[in-house]
Short mmCIF file of C-alpha atoms in Angstrom, two decimals:
data_model
loop_
_atom_site.label_atom_id
_atom_site.label_comp_id
_atom_site.label_asym_id
_atom_site.label_seq_id
_atom_site.Cartn_x
_atom_site.Cartn_y
_atom_site.Cartn_z
CA MET I 185 -122.75 -51.80 52.29
CA LYS I 186 -122.29 -54.72 53.82
CA ARG I 187 -118.27 -54.84 51.79
CA ALA I 188 -118.14 -51.63 53.87
CA VAL I 189 -119.66 -52.42 57.39
CA ASP I 190 -117.07 -56.12 57.13
CA LEU I 191 -113.91 -53.09 56.24
CA ALA I 192 -115.34 -51.17 59.49
CA LEU I 193 -115.39 -54.28 61.74
CA GLU I 194 -112.78 -56.35 60.61
CA ASN I 195 -110.27 -52.47 60.97
CA VAL I 196 -111.26 -52.94 64.78
CA LYS I 197 -110.43 -55.82 65.28
CA SER I 198 -107.49 -56.41 63.56
CA GLY I 199 -106.36 -52.53 65.41
CA ALA I 200 -106.20 -51.13 62.71
CA GLY I 201 -108.26 -47.66 63.02
CA GLY I 202 -111.72 -46.16 63.73
CA PRO I 203 -114.74 -48.38 62.80
CA PHE I 204 -115.30 -47.64 59.58
CA GLY I 205 -115.38 -48.43 55.91
CA ALA I 206 -115.87 -47.84 52.67
CA VAL I 207 -116.92 -49.22 48.99
CA VAL I 208 -116.60 -47.41 45.65
CA VAL I 209 -118.22 -49.28 42.53
CA ARG I 210 -118.03 -48.95 38.87
CA GLN I 211 -121.61 -50.44 36.95
CA GLY I 212 -121.90 -52.90 39.70
CA GLU I 213 -118.01 -52.79 39.98
CA LEU I 214 -115.42 -52.81 43.41
CA ILE I 215 -113.58 -49.95 41.78
CA ALA I 216 -111.40 -49.47 45.22
CA THR I 217 -112.40 -49.71 49.45
CA GLY I 218 -110.73 -47.72 52.60
CA VAL I 219 -110.53 -47.93 55.36
CA ASN I 220 -110.66 -45.34 58.35
CA GLN I 221 -106.03 -45.12 58.93
CA VAL I 222 -105.96 -41.76 61.15
CA THR I 223 -103.94 -42.82 64.02
CA VAL I 224 -101.85 -45.46 62.09
CA ARG I 225 -100.67 -43.73 58.94
CA ASN I 226 -100.57 -39.43 61.46
CA ASP I 227 -102.91 -38.35 58.62
CA PRO I 228 -106.27 -37.10 60.60
CA SER I 229 -107.70 -37.04 56.70
CA ALA I 230 -107.81 -40.92 56.06
CA HIS I 231 -110.58 -41.06 56.48
CA ALA I 232 -112.52 -44.92 55.46
CA GLU I 233 -114.00 -42.90 52.44
CA VAL I 234 -111.57 -39.89 51.74
CA VAL I 235 -109.08 -43.84 51.08
CA ALA I 236 -111.66 -45.26 49.05
CA ILE I 237 -111.65 -42.05 46.53
CA ARG I 238 -107.42 -41.05 46.66
CA ALA I 239 -107.43 -44.93 45.97
CA ALA I 240 -110.22 -45.70 43.34
CA CYS I 241 -108.64 -42.68 42.03
CA GLN I 242 -106.01 -44.18 41.49
CA VAL I 243 -106.79 -47.08 39.69
CA LEU I 244 -109.01 -45.49 37.57
CA SER I 245 -106.48 -42.48 36.61
CA SER I 246 -108.67 -39.24 37.67
CA TYR I 247 -109.70 -36.53 39.49
CA GLN I 248 -112.78 -37.26 38.64
CA LEU I 249 -115.36 -40.31 39.70
CA ASN I 250 -118.43 -39.99 37.45
CA GLY I 251 -120.65 -42.83 37.29
CA CYS I 252 -119.23 -44.10 40.87
CA GLU I 253 -121.06 -44.70 43.53
CA ILE I 254 -119.51 -44.62 47.12
CA TYR I 255 -120.95 -46.71 50.04
CA SER I 256 -119.85 -45.92 53.83
CA SER I 257 -119.87 -47.72 56.95
CA CYS I 258 -121.12 -44.24 59.07
CA GLU I 259 -122.97 -41.82 56.78
CA PRO I 260 -119.88 -39.42 55.73
CA CYS I 261 -119.08 -36.23 57.98
CA PRO I 262 -118.82 -33.05 56.57
CA MET I 263 -114.59 -33.36 55.61
CA CYS I 264 -116.50 -36.77 53.40
CA LEU I 265 -119.00 -35.40 51.72
CA GLY I 266 -116.76 -32.36 50.60
CA ALA I 267 -114.23 -34.78 48.94
CA ILE I 268 -117.37 -36.81 47.74
CA TYR I 269 -119.07 -33.88 46.24
CA TRP I 270 -115.14 -32.98 44.32
CA ALA I 271 -114.93 -35.94 42.85
CA ARG I 272 -118.17 -36.13 41.80
CA PRO I 273 -119.67 -39.59 42.53
CA ALA I 274 -123.71 -40.04 40.77
CA ALA I 275 -124.69 -41.10 44.34
CA TYR I 276 -123.11 -42.15 47.99
CA TYR I 277 -125.03 -44.42 50.05
CA PHE I 278 -124.82 -44.60 54.66
CA SER I 279 -125.06 -47.60 57.15
CA CYS I 280 -125.87 -45.87 60.68
CA ASN I 281 -125.23 -41.79 60.59
CA ARG I 282 -124.09 -39.12 62.19
CA TYR I 283 -125.56 -39.76 65.57
CA SER I 284 -124.40 -43.02 65.94
CA ALA I 285 -120.42 -41.66 65.66
CA ALA I 286 -121.43 -39.32 68.24
CA LYS I 287 -122.20 -42.42 70.43
CA ALA I 288 -119.34 -43.54 69.64
CA GLY I 289 -117.67 -40.20 70.90
CA PHE I 290 -116.90 -39.14 67.63
CA ASP I 291 -116.61 -35.74 66.13
CA ASP I 292 -119.36 -36.53 63.26
CA ALA I 293 -121.62 -34.32 63.25
CA PHE I 294 -120.68 -31.87 66.16
CA ILE I 295 -118.85 -30.15 63.12
CA TYR I 296 -121.82 -30.51 61.15
CA ASP I 297 -123.18 -28.28 63.36
CA GLU I 298 -120.26 -25.75 63.65
CA ILE I 299 -120.18 -25.74 59.34
CA PRO I 300 -123.37 -23.56 58.86
CA LEU I 301 -121.47 -20.56 61.42
CA ALA I 302 -119.78 -17.52 60.64
CA PRO I 303 -116.05 -18.81 60.55
CA GLU I 304 -115.56 -16.17 63.11
CA LYS I 305 -117.97 -17.63 65.68
CA ARG I 306 -116.67 -21.27 65.29
CA THR I 307 -114.56 -23.54 68.55
CA ILE I 308 -112.45 -24.02 66.00
CA ALA I 309 -112.38 -19.78 64.53
CA GLY I 310 -111.76 -18.94 61.19
CA LEU I 311 -109.78 -15.27 60.94
CA PRO I 312 -109.91 -12.77 57.82
CA LEU I 313 -106.87 -11.85 57.42
CA LEU I 314 -105.14 -9.53 54.62
CA PRO I 315 -107.90 -10.19 51.97
CA GLU I 316 -106.58 -7.14 49.84
CA ILE I 317 -104.58 -10.01 48.61
CA GLY I 318 -105.70 -13.62 48.96
CA HIS I 319 -106.72 -12.54 44.51
CA LEU I 320 -103.96 -12.65 43.09
CA PRO I 321 -104.05 -15.97 42.71
CA PHE I 322 -107.70 -16.63 41.39
CA ASP I 323 -107.15 -13.12 38.78
CA GLU I 324 -103.82 -15.26 37.76
CA TRP I 325 -106.00 -19.12 37.02
CA LEU I 326 -108.96 -16.95 35.03
CA ARG I 327 -105.41 -14.82 32.87
CA ALA I 328 -103.28 -18.80 32.50
CA LEU I 329 -104.14 -20.53 29.62
CA ASN I 330 -102.39 -23.57 30.93
CA LYS I 331 -104.93 -24.59 33.45
CA THR I 332 -106.51 -27.73 34.26
CA SER I 333 -110.45 -26.73 35.37
CA TYR I 334 -111.93 -29.63 38.77
CA MET H 56 -100.24 -15.24 55.64
CA LYS H 57 -98.10 -13.47 52.78
CA ARG H 58 -96.49 -17.31 52.22
CA ALA H 59 -99.23 -19.47 50.68
CA VAL H 60 -100.64 -16.78 49.26
CA ASP H 61 -97.77 -16.06 47.24
CA LEU H 62 -97.28 -20.50 46.94
CA ALA H 63 -100.75 -20.40 45.56
CA LEU H 64 -99.76 -17.60 42.67
CA GLU H 65 -96.66 -19.96 42.28
CA ASN H 66 -99.06 -22.66 41.35
CA VAL H 67 -100.99 -21.50 38.85
CA LYS H 68 -97.34 -20.18 37.25
CA SER H 69 -96.20 -23.33 37.18
CA GLY H 70 -99.19 -24.88 35.88
CA ALA H 71 -99.22 -27.61 38.84
CA GLY H 72 -102.50 -26.85 40.15
CA GLY H 73 -105.78 -25.19 41.32
CA PRO H 74 -105.17 -21.81 42.83
CA PHE H 75 -105.04 -22.40 46.53
CA GLY H 76 -101.63 -22.59 48.86
CA ALA H 77 -101.83 -23.09 52.92
CA VAL H 78 -98.58 -22.86 55.57
CA VAL H 79 -99.29 -24.64 58.90
CA VAL H 80 -97.53 -22.91 61.54
CA ARG H 81 -96.34 -23.32 65.57
CA GLN H 82 -94.96 -20.83 67.54
CA GLY H 83 -94.01 -18.80 64.91
CA GLU H 84 -92.06 -21.92 63.08
CA LEU H 85 -92.83 -22.98 59.58
CA ILE H 86 -93.59 -26.67 59.86
CA ALA H 87 -94.96 -27.43 56.39
CA THR H 88 -96.58 -25.55 53.67
CA GLY H 89 -99.68 -27.56 50.15
CA VAL H 90 -100.61 -26.76 47.32
CA ASN H 91 -103.69 -28.35 45.63
CA GLN H 92 -102.20 -31.55 43.86
CA VAL H 93 -106.27 -32.26 42.59
CA THR H 94 -105.59 -32.53 38.83
CA VAL H 95 -101.24 -33.64 38.37
CA ARG H 96 -101.84 -36.74 41.13
CA ASN H 97 -105.22 -37.97 40.47
CA ASP H 98 -106.36 -37.03 43.92
CA PRO H 99 -109.80 -34.80 44.50
CA SER H 100 -108.42 -34.59 47.92
CA ALA H 101 -105.40 -32.93 47.56
CA HIS H 102 -106.52 -29.35 48.57
CA ALA H 103 -103.86 -27.25 49.57
CA GLU H 104 -104.51 -27.85 53.54
CA VAL H 105 -105.02 -30.95 53.33
CA VAL H 106 -101.89 -31.74 52.01
CA ALA H 107 -100.55 -29.40 54.40
CA ILE H 108 -101.87 -30.63 57.37
CA ARG H 109 -100.94 -34.28 56.09
CA ALA H 110 -97.35 -32.75 55.31
CA ALA H 111 -97.45 -31.03 59.27
CA CYS H 112 -98.86 -34.22 61.38
CA GLN H 113 -95.68 -36.44 59.49
CA VAL H 114 -93.49 -33.40 60.26
CA LEU H 115 -95.06 -34.15 64.18
CA SER H 116 -95.54 -37.50 63.63
CA SER H 117 -98.64 -36.69 65.19
CA TYR H 118 -101.87 -36.80 64.24
CA GLN H 119 -102.82 -33.60 65.94
CA LEU H 120 -102.07 -30.57 65.36
CA ASN H 121 -102.02 -29.69 68.68
CA GLY H 122 -100.81 -25.71 68.92
CA CYS H 123 -100.97 -25.15 65.97
CA GLU H 124 -101.88 -22.20 63.72
CA ILE H 125 -103.08 -22.94 59.68
CA TYR H 126 -103.43 -19.72 57.66
CA SER H 127 -104.97 -20.62 53.76
CA SER H 128 -105.24 -18.44 51.04
CA CYS H 129 -108.21 -18.74 50.43
CA GLU H 130 -111.02 -20.25 53.09
CA PRO H 131 -110.95 -23.62 53.67
CA CYS H 132 -113.27 -25.42 51.73
CA PRO H 133 -115.94 -27.43 53.24
CA MET H 134 -113.57 -30.52 53.34
CA CYS H 135 -111.51 -28.50 54.50
CA LEU H 136 -112.96 -26.83 57.05
CA GLY H 137 -113.45 -30.81 58.29
CA ALA H 138 -110.08 -31.96 58.12
CA ILE H 139 -109.62 -28.79 60.05
CA TYR H 140 -111.18 -29.58 62.78
CA TRP H 141 -110.01 -33.64 62.69
CA ALA H 142 -106.59 -32.53 62.61
CA ARG H 143 -107.95 -29.79 65.60
CA PRO H 144 -105.29 -27.03 66.01
CA ALA H 145 -105.90 -23.24 67.94
CA ALA H 146 -107.30 -21.46 64.86
CA TYR H 147 -107.08 -20.99 61.26
CA TYR H 148 -106.44 -17.62 59.45
CA PHE H 149 -107.32 -17.13 55.84
CA SER H 150 -107.20 -14.22 53.51
CA CYS H 151 -110.02 -14.58 50.13
CA ASN H 152 -113.25 -16.14 51.06
CA ARG H 153 -115.87 -18.96 49.28
CA TYR H 154 -116.91 -15.36 47.37
CA SER H 155 -114.28 -15.05 45.76
CA ALA H 156 -113.50 -18.26 44.69
CA ALA H 157 -116.99 -18.81 43.27
CA LYS H 158 -116.47 -15.97 41.57
CA ALA H 159 -113.21 -17.78 39.68
CA GLY H 160 -114.84 -21.09 39.27
CA PHE H 161 -114.90 -23.64 42.09
CA ASP H 162 -117.09 -24.55 44.22
CA ASP H 163 -116.44 -24.16 47.44
CA ALA H 164 -119.88 -21.84 48.27
CA PHE H 165 -122.20 -24.14 46.86
CA ILE H 166 -121.19 -26.82 48.93
CA TYR H 167 -121.36 -25.06 51.94
CA ASP H 168 -124.57 -24.53 50.53
CA GLU H 169 -125.36 -28.13 50.64
CA ILE H 170 -124.19 -29.69 53.88
CA PRO H 171 -127.39 -28.39 55.92
CA LEU H 172 -129.22 -30.04 53.71
CA ALA H 173 -131.27 -33.73 54.26
CA PRO H 174 -128.62 -36.22 52.55
CA GLU H 175 -131.75 -36.73 50.66
CA LYS H 176 -132.08 -34.18 48.98
CA ARG H 177 -128.24 -32.65 48.58
CA THR H 178 -127.64 -33.00 44.70
CA ILE H 179 -124.91 -35.47 45.23
CA ALA H 180 -127.67 -37.93 47.04
CA GLY H 181 -127.17 -40.10 50.19
CA LEU H 182 -129.34 -42.38 50.90
CA PRO H 183 -129.11 -44.53 53.63
CA LEU H 184 -128.89 -49.05 53.24
CA LEU H 185 -128.55 -51.40 55.14
CA PRO H 186 -129.57 -48.67 57.93
CA GLU H 187 -129.53 -52.28 60.27
CA ILE H 188 -125.52 -53.25 60.50
CA GLY H 189 -123.97 -50.59 60.63
CA HIS H 190 -123.98 -50.34 64.80
CA LEU H 191 -121.35 -53.17 64.48
CA PRO H 192 -118.56 -51.66 63.92
CA PHE H 193 -119.27 -48.86 66.46
CA ASP H 194 -120.05 -51.13 69.15
CA GLU H 195 -117.12 -54.15 68.41
CA TRP H 196 -115.49 -50.39 68.87
CA LEU H 197 -116.46 -49.63 72.25
CA ARG H 198 -115.83 -53.23 74.24
CA ALA H 199 -111.80 -53.18 71.74
CA LEU H 200 -109.13 -52.74 74.72
CA ASN H 201 -106.80 -51.72 72.06
CA LYS H 202 -108.25 -48.81 70.12
CA THR H 203 -106.51 -45.43 69.75
CA SER H 204 -108.54 -42.53 70.05
CA TYR H 205 -108.62 -38.66 68.10
#
């Protein structure tokens, strides 16, 4: 965890991005690290955890982080939490939380509050459109023989 | 939306990935598209919406999608919804929803149910660790003069 916080601190000092760092570890071995690179890479998904997860998956040549642990300087935002769920590590740890992030001007807590709302009632509204065609890709997926599930 | 669903369908037929497609549009102009590339790229974050958002941000040389709309073949999962919030488009649209995805074997609805839980009570537990050091990067951020907020 000290390493994740140090990465976050260094990321601010160097002017490279937001105050967030993350580390992926497996059985005590460091697999990959990540820092926030949203503005420097023009990638709103480049949060520390997502960067670290992507890097660790490349190291392990896998789209899953089975048996790994993720250490984040701050509680993962919903995007990063979703990425953690899709990567399926054993557990994750964080130092400060969404409320500390909010005090520093970040939307983490706000987005946590938006997720449980009905899509059409969210601040950024999500609206159904052509609901009659969306099942076609799933039908094809369920029929497909050459698929890799995840 | 038809384009997003066609992309999803084609992605399954070609064996390239999961049954999901997304399109980013600005003022009626197609900016970028994305398909699910999780297994082919070993990247659990490579969902259609995230791929499309990243691509659109590269096209626009921005980490924000102001004035854009996102069309997804399926309701965005919490990771993708988080990415949408961080990219800040005007709105997003989807054809089928999280329950259709669940029927096809995907965790979207499961993850939506996990997000509102306290971190330590989730299936993949999130635990605080060294909470006394996590504020240091935020302190530095609030002091920094050369930062780009997002």
